[in-house]
Coordinates of C-alpha atoms in Angstrom, one line a residue:
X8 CA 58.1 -8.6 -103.7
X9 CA 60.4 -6.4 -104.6
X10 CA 64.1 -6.0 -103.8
X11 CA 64.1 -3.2 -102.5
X12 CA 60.8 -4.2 -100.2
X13 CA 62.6 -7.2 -99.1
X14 CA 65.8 -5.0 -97.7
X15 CA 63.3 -2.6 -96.2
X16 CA 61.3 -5.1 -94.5
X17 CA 64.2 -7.1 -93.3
X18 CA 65.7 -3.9 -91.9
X19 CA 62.5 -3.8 -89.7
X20 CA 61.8 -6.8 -87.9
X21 CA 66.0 -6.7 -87.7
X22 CA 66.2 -3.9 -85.7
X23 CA 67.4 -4.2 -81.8
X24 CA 64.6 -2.8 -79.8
X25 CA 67.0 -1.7 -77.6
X26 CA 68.0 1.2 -79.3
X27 CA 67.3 4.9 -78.6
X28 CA 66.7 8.6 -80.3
X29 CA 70.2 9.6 -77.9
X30 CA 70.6 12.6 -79.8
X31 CA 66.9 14.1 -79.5
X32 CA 67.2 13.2 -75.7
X33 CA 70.2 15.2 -75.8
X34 CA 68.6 17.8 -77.8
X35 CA 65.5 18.7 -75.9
X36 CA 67.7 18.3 -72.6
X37 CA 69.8 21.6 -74.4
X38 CA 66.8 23.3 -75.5
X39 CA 65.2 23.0 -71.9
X40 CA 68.5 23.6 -70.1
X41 CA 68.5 27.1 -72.1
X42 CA 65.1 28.2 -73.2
X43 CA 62.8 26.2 -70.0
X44 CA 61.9 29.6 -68.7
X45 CA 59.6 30.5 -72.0
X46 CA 56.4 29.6 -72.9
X47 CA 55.3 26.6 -74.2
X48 CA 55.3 26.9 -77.5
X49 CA 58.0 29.1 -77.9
X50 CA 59.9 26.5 -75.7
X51 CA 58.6 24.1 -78.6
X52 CA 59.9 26.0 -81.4
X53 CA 63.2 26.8 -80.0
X54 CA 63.5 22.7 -79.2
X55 CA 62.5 22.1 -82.6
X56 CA 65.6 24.1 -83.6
X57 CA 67.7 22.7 -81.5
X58 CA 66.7 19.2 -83.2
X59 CA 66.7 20.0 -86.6
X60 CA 70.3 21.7 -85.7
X61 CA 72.2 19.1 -84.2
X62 CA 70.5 15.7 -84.7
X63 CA 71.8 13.3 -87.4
X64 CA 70.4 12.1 -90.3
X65 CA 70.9 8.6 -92.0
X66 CA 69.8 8.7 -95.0
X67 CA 69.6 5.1 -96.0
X68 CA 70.1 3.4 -99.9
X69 CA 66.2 2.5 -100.0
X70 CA 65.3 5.7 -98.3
X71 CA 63.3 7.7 -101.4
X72 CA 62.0 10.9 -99.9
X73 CA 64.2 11.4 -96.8
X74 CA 66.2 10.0 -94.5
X75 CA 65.8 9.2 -90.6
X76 CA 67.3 9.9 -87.3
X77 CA 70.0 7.9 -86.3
X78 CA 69.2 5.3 -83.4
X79 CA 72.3 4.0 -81.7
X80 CA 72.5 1.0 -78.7
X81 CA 73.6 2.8 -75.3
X82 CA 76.8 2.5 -73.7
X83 CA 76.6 1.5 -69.9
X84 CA 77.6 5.1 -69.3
X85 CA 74.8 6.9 -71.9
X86 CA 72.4 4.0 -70.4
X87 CA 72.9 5.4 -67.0
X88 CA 72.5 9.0 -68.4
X89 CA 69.5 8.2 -70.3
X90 CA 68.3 6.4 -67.1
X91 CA 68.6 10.2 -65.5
X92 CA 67.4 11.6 -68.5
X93 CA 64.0 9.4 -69.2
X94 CA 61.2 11.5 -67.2
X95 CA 62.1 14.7 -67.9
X96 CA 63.7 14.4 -71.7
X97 CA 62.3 11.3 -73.7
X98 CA 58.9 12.6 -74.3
X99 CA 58.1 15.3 -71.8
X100 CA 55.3 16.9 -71.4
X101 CA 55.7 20.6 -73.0
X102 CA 56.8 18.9 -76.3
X103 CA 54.1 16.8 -77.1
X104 CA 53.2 16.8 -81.1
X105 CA 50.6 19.6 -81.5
X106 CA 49.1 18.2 -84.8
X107 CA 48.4 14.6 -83.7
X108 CA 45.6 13.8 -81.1
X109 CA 44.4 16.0 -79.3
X110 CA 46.9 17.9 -76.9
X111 CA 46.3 18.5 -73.2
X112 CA 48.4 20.5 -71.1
X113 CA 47.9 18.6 -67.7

């Protein structure tokens, strides 16, 4: 294999499953807090913003095309937060990905 296959591959299976997307939490939490009052696919677009506005991207030394967003491990207080957070901001309902699988809004 190659090198650069090796590091990518290692960087896989080495990565602590415990780690979490806090920034888009954070960002759909903003876009809902603000925009929860409009349609839903306006409300998707104006999250969409919001993401692509704020989030972070790592942009790793094997990385080729583009980068990713950042995953970080929790601190007990952002644990607790995301805890809060969970149903109504990790994958809710009104932003589900409209161009994979078919999309149900029930």
């Amino acid at each position: 294999m190659r090198e650069r296959v090796v590091r990518l591959r290692k960087r896989l299976f080495d990565v602590n499953d415990r780690t979490v997307f806090w920034e888009r939490v954070l960002a759909l939490r903003q876009a809902y807090q603000e925009h929860g009052h409009e349609r839903p696919t306006r409300l998707y677009a104006l999250a969409m913003r919001e993401i692509t506005e704020t989030m972070s991207v790592v942009i790793g030394e094997d990385d080729l095309v583009v980068g990713e967003p950042r995953e970080i491990l929790l601190s007990p207080e952002e644990e607790t937060r995301f805890a809060e957070y969970y149903d109504d901001y990790f994958q809710p309902r009104w932003f589900h990905t409209r161009g994979h699988g078919k999309y149900t809004t029930t």
